[in-house]
Amino acid sequence: METNKSDKERLDKQFAFARELDKEKLIGRQTYLANGERKENDAEHAWHMAIMALILSEYANEEIDVLRTISMILIHDVVEIDAGDTYAYDENGKKSQREREVKAAERLFGMLPKDQAVKFRNLWEEFEAQETKEAKFARTMDNIQPVVLNDASDGKSWVEHGVHLSQILNRNKNTAKGSEVIWNYAKENFIDENVRKGNIIND
């Protein structure tokens, strides 16, 4: 049986978007893999965050919809296909980040059928706003995942960029809003330990 015209038009858009998503594998980040051999890409970052959310959701400050949280996580950096990755401590890059990413969201999510375009754009905006309990936990994962890898690689990226403790604490000022337990654990076991080792500049 042949695909009907309506299904074909919808599937054409969905598969075009799926092919476009492959470009996320080409967007490099500044965080090294745990073994320190190379830096991760956006797709690896999102996958790792999603698995972490599945494992660690029990520590969310409030009970969360895990599927909604993981959905947010999986699409949160799709916009970087067009906008590029903005390094966490690139203050100059942050000035134009929102403008670049909104333009990218319009094009990329606009590739989907209308109902999915609206749904995905709303999920992305929800993640950005950090107001719902799911978005807060998703942001916790976004902040903690690179901390985990930085610790595992003996602070390689932190050392490379000369990162200060004050920068890390400022970036993580909202991390505990998703999970106080996870933030406290990460601060004590990953961040404080790397300050002690001299991998993070104490100021």
Tab-separated table of C-alpha atoms in Angstrom:
chain	number	residue	atom	x	y	z
A	1	MET	CA	0.000	0.000	0.000
A	2	GLU	CA	1.379	3.406	-0.989
A	3	THR	CA	1.814	6.207	1.539
A	4	ASN	CA	-1.065	8.643	1.247
A	5	LYS	CA	-0.352	12.232	0.228
A	6	SER	CA	-0.990	13.728	3.676
A	7	ASP	CA	1.302	11.257	5.460
A	8	LYS	CA	3.980	11.701	2.806
A	9	GLU	CA	4.036	15.482	3.186
A	10	ARG	CA	4.269	15.163	6.974
A	11	LEU	CA	6.934	12.462	6.853
A	12	ASP	CA	8.951	14.440	4.297
A	13	LYS	CA	9.185	17.316	6.779
A	14	GLN	CA	9.946	15.059	9.747
A	15	PHE	CA	12.729	13.183	7.983
A	16	ALA	CA	14.175	16.438	6.628
A	17	PHE	CA	14.373	17.674	10.212
A	18	ALA	CA	15.919	14.369	11.325
A	19	ARG	CA	18.611	14.714	8.651
A	20	GLU	CA	19.255	18.307	9.706
A	21	LEU	CA	19.722	17.147	13.310
A	22	ASP	CA	22.737	15.115	12.198
A	23	LYS	CA	24.627	18.421	11.978
A	24	GLU	CA	24.497	18.624	15.774
A	25	LYS	CA	27.222	15.967	15.784
A	26	LEU	CA	29.521	18.537	14.141
A	27	ILE	CA	29.053	21.284	16.757
A	28	GLY	CA	32.081	21.147	19.038
A	29	ARG	CA	32.025	22.069	22.700
A	30	GLN	CA	34.832	23.029	25.083
A	31	THR	CA	34.348	20.118	27.489
A	32	TYR	CA	36.631	17.113	27.085
A	33	LEU	CA	35.441	13.529	27.194
A	34	ALA	CA	36.120	11.756	30.493
A	35	ASN	CA	39.354	10.272	29.129
A	36	GLY	CA	40.570	13.716	28.017
A	37	GLU	CA	41.387	12.543	24.482
A	38	ARG	CA	39.093	14.961	22.642
A	39	LYS	CA	36.275	17.423	23.207
A	40	GLU	CA	32.657	16.330	23.037
A	41	ASN	CA	30.087	17.536	20.518
A	42	ASP	CA	26.551	18.798	21.081
A	43	ALA	CA	24.886	15.483	20.266
A	44	GLU	CA	27.069	13.643	22.778
A	45	HIS	CA	26.339	16.313	25.381
A	46	ALA	CA	22.556	16.006	24.907
A	47	TRP	CA	22.640	12.194	24.960
A	48	HIS	CA	24.746	12.174	28.126
A	49	MET	CA	22.433	14.673	29.828
A	50	ALA	CA	19.356	12.626	28.880
A	51	ILE	CA	20.806	9.448	30.383
A	52	MET	CA	21.832	11.366	33.504
A	53	ALA	CA	18.305	12.747	33.862
A	54	LEU	CA	16.904	9.231	33.626
A	55	ILE	CA	19.303	8.027	36.334
A	56	LEU	CA	19.186	11.049	38.644
A	57	SER	CA	15.556	12.236	38.392
A	58	GLU	CA	14.865	10.812	41.875
A	59	TYR	CA	16.890	13.714	43.306
A	60	ALA	CA	14.797	16.487	41.713
A	61	ASN	CA	13.509	18.977	44.264
A	62	GLU	CA	9.972	18.177	43.088
A	63	GLU	CA	8.579	15.156	41.288
A	64	ILE	CA	9.030	15.743	37.564
A	65	ASP	CA	7.701	14.453	34.264
A	66	VAL	CA	10.874	12.657	33.176
A	67	LEU	CA	9.852	12.285	29.528
A	68	ARG	CA	9.117	16.015	29.258
A	69	THR	CA	12.455	16.785	30.908
A	70	ILE	CA	14.366	14.472	28.569
A	71	SER	CA	12.514	15.907	25.562
A	72	MET	CA	13.707	19.381	26.566
A	73	ILE	CA	17.235	18.105	27.053
A	74	LEU	CA	17.372	16.425	23.651
A	75	ILE	CA	16.334	19.572	21.772
A	76	HIS	CA	17.889	22.299	23.931
A	77	ASP	CA	21.009	22.698	21.789
A	78	VAL	CA	19.478	21.993	18.364
A	79	VAL	CA	19.625	25.759	17.718
A	80	GLU	CA	23.411	25.591	17.834
A	81	ILE	CA	23.351	23.969	14.381
A	82	ASP	CA	22.894	27.544	13.125
A	83	ALA	CA	23.928	29.645	16.125
A	84	GLY	CA	27.074	27.731	17.124
A	85	ASP	CA	28.072	26.815	20.664
A	86	THR	CA	28.533	29.708	23.076
A	87	TYR	CA	31.145	28.716	25.653
A	88	ALA	CA	29.915	29.007	29.228
A	89	TYR	CA	32.489	31.665	30.102
A	90	ASP	CA	32.476	33.623	26.815
A	91	GLU	CA	30.926	36.858	28.073
A	92	ASN	CA	31.221	38.570	24.691
A	93	GLY	CA	29.543	35.691	22.888
A	94	LYS	CA	26.661	35.724	25.354
A	95	LYS	CA	25.690	39.246	24.254
A	96	SER	CA	24.386	37.994	20.902
A	97	GLN	CA	23.493	34.457	21.980
A	98	ARG	CA	19.746	34.950	22.419
A	99	GLU	CA	19.350	36.743	19.098
A	100	ARG	CA	21.321	34.073	17.216
A	101	GLU	CA	19.477	31.220	18.868
A	102	VAL	CA	15.972	32.633	18.338
A	103	LYS	CA	16.682	33.039	14.633
A	104	ALA	CA	17.963	29.458	14.540
A	105	ALA	CA	14.896	28.168	16.410
A	106	GLU	CA	12.594	29.774	13.878
A	107	ARG	CA	14.327	28.084	10.954
A	108	LEU	CA	15.032	24.691	12.475
A	109	PHE	CA	11.770	24.006	14.300
A	110	GLY	CA	9.985	25.596	11.350
A	111	MET	CA	11.092	22.630	9.255
A	112	LEU	CA	8.635	20.412	11.156
A	113	PRO	CA	4.879	20.047	10.596
A	114	LYS	CA	3.100	22.987	12.230
A	115	ASP	CA	1.915	21.157	15.351
A	116	GLN	CA	5.371	19.753	16.084
A	117	ALA	CA	7.058	23.054	15.210
A	118	VAL	CA	4.976	24.765	17.886
A	119	LYS	CA	5.491	21.948	20.422
A	120	PHE	CA	9.289	21.830	19.995
A	121	ARG	CA	9.641	25.628	20.010
A	122	ASN	CA	7.598	25.808	23.221
A	123	LEU	CA	9.748	23.110	24.843
A	124	TRP	CA	12.886	25.009	23.861
A	125	GLU	CA	11.494	28.269	25.268
A	126	GLU	CA	10.475	26.435	28.449
A	127	PHE	CA	14.043	25.197	28.901
A	128	GLU	CA	15.399	28.696	28.318
A	129	ALA	CA	12.999	30.303	30.810
A	130	GLN	CA	13.912	27.868	33.629
A	131	GLU	CA	10.586	28.392	35.382
A	132	THR	CA	8.907	24.963	35.406
A	133	LYS	CA	10.152	22.160	37.638
A	134	GLU	CA	11.116	20.124	34.537
A	135	ALA	CA	13.050	23.024	33.028
A	136	LYS	CA	14.867	23.635	36.311
A	137	PHE	CA	15.973	20.009	36.497
A	138	ALA	CA	16.943	19.989	32.812
A	139	ARG	CA	19.127	23.035	33.476
A	140	THR	CA	20.650	21.273	36.475
A	141	MET	CA	21.690	18.440	34.139
A	142	ASP	CA	23.011	20.958	31.589
A	143	ASN	CA	25.222	22.542	34.221
A	144	ILE	CA	26.315	19.389	36.026
A	145	GLN	CA	27.181	17.224	32.986
A	146	PRO	CA	30.254	19.308	32.008
A	147	VAL	CA	31.304	19.469	35.671
A	148	VAL	CA	31.278	15.663	35.790
A	149	LEU	CA	33.434	15.447	32.652
A	150	ASN	CA	35.780	18.196	33.787
A	151	ASP	CA	36.374	16.335	37.017
A	152	ALA	CA	36.862	13.024	35.185
A	153	SER	CA	39.447	14.582	32.829
A	154	ASP	CA	41.364	16.086	35.787
A	155	GLY	CA	40.016	19.565	35.124
A	156	LYS	CA	41.467	19.686	31.610
A	157	SER	CA	39.080	22.277	30.172
A	158	TRP	CA	39.085	24.347	33.354
A	159	VAL	CA	42.891	24.473	33.280
A	160	GLU	CA	42.978	25.179	29.535
A	161	HIS	CA	40.702	28.205	29.925
A	162	GLY	CA	42.021	29.399	33.290
A	163	VAL	CA	38.586	29.156	34.871
A	164	HIS	CA	38.007	30.768	38.274
A	165	LEU	CA	35.844	29.385	41.062
A	166	SER	CA	33.770	32.577	40.997
A	167	GLN	CA	32.909	31.925	37.324
A	168	ILE	CA	31.756	28.390	38.077
A	169	LEU	CA	29.676	29.473	41.058
A	170	ASN	CA	28.068	32.272	39.051
A	171	ARG	CA	27.201	29.915	36.196
A	172	ASN	CA	25.712	27.488	38.695
A	173	LYS	CA	23.765	30.017	40.726
A	174	ASN	CA	20.477	28.364	39.692
A	175	THR	CA	21.643	24.728	39.558
A	176	ALA	CA	20.265	23.887	43.003
A	177	LYS	CA	16.785	25.015	41.905
A	178	GLY	CA	16.454	21.725	40.056
A	179	SER	CA	18.165	19.573	42.677
A	180	GLU	CA	19.812	20.726	45.869
A	181	VAL	CA	21.100	17.187	46.506
A	182	ILE	CA	22.880	16.965	43.143
A	183	TRP	CA	24.320	20.474	43.389
A	184	ASN	CA	25.668	19.904	46.897
A	185	TYR	CA	27.214	16.598	45.866
A	186	ALA	CA	28.814	18.095	42.744
A	187	LYS	CA	30.130	21.115	44.625
A	188	GLU	CA	31.726	18.985	47.347
A	189	ASN	CA	33.056	16.129	45.205
A	190	PHE	CA	33.868	17.719	41.850
A	191	ILE	CA	34.319	21.469	42.188
A	192	ASP	CA	35.896	21.786	45.650
A	193	GLU	CA	38.192	18.856	44.899
A	194	ASN	CA	39.481	20.534	41.733
A	195	VAL	CA	40.026	23.779	43.598
A	196	ARG	CA	42.141	21.783	46.035
A	197	LYS	CA	44.110	20.249	43.142
A	198	GLY	CA	44.704	23.672	41.588
A	199	ASN	CA	42.678	22.914	38.448
A	200	ILE	CA	40.266	25.737	39.284
A	201	ILE	CA	41.631	29.155	40.273
A	202	ASN	CA	40.413	29.977	43.776
A	203	ASP	CA	39.361	33.606	44.092
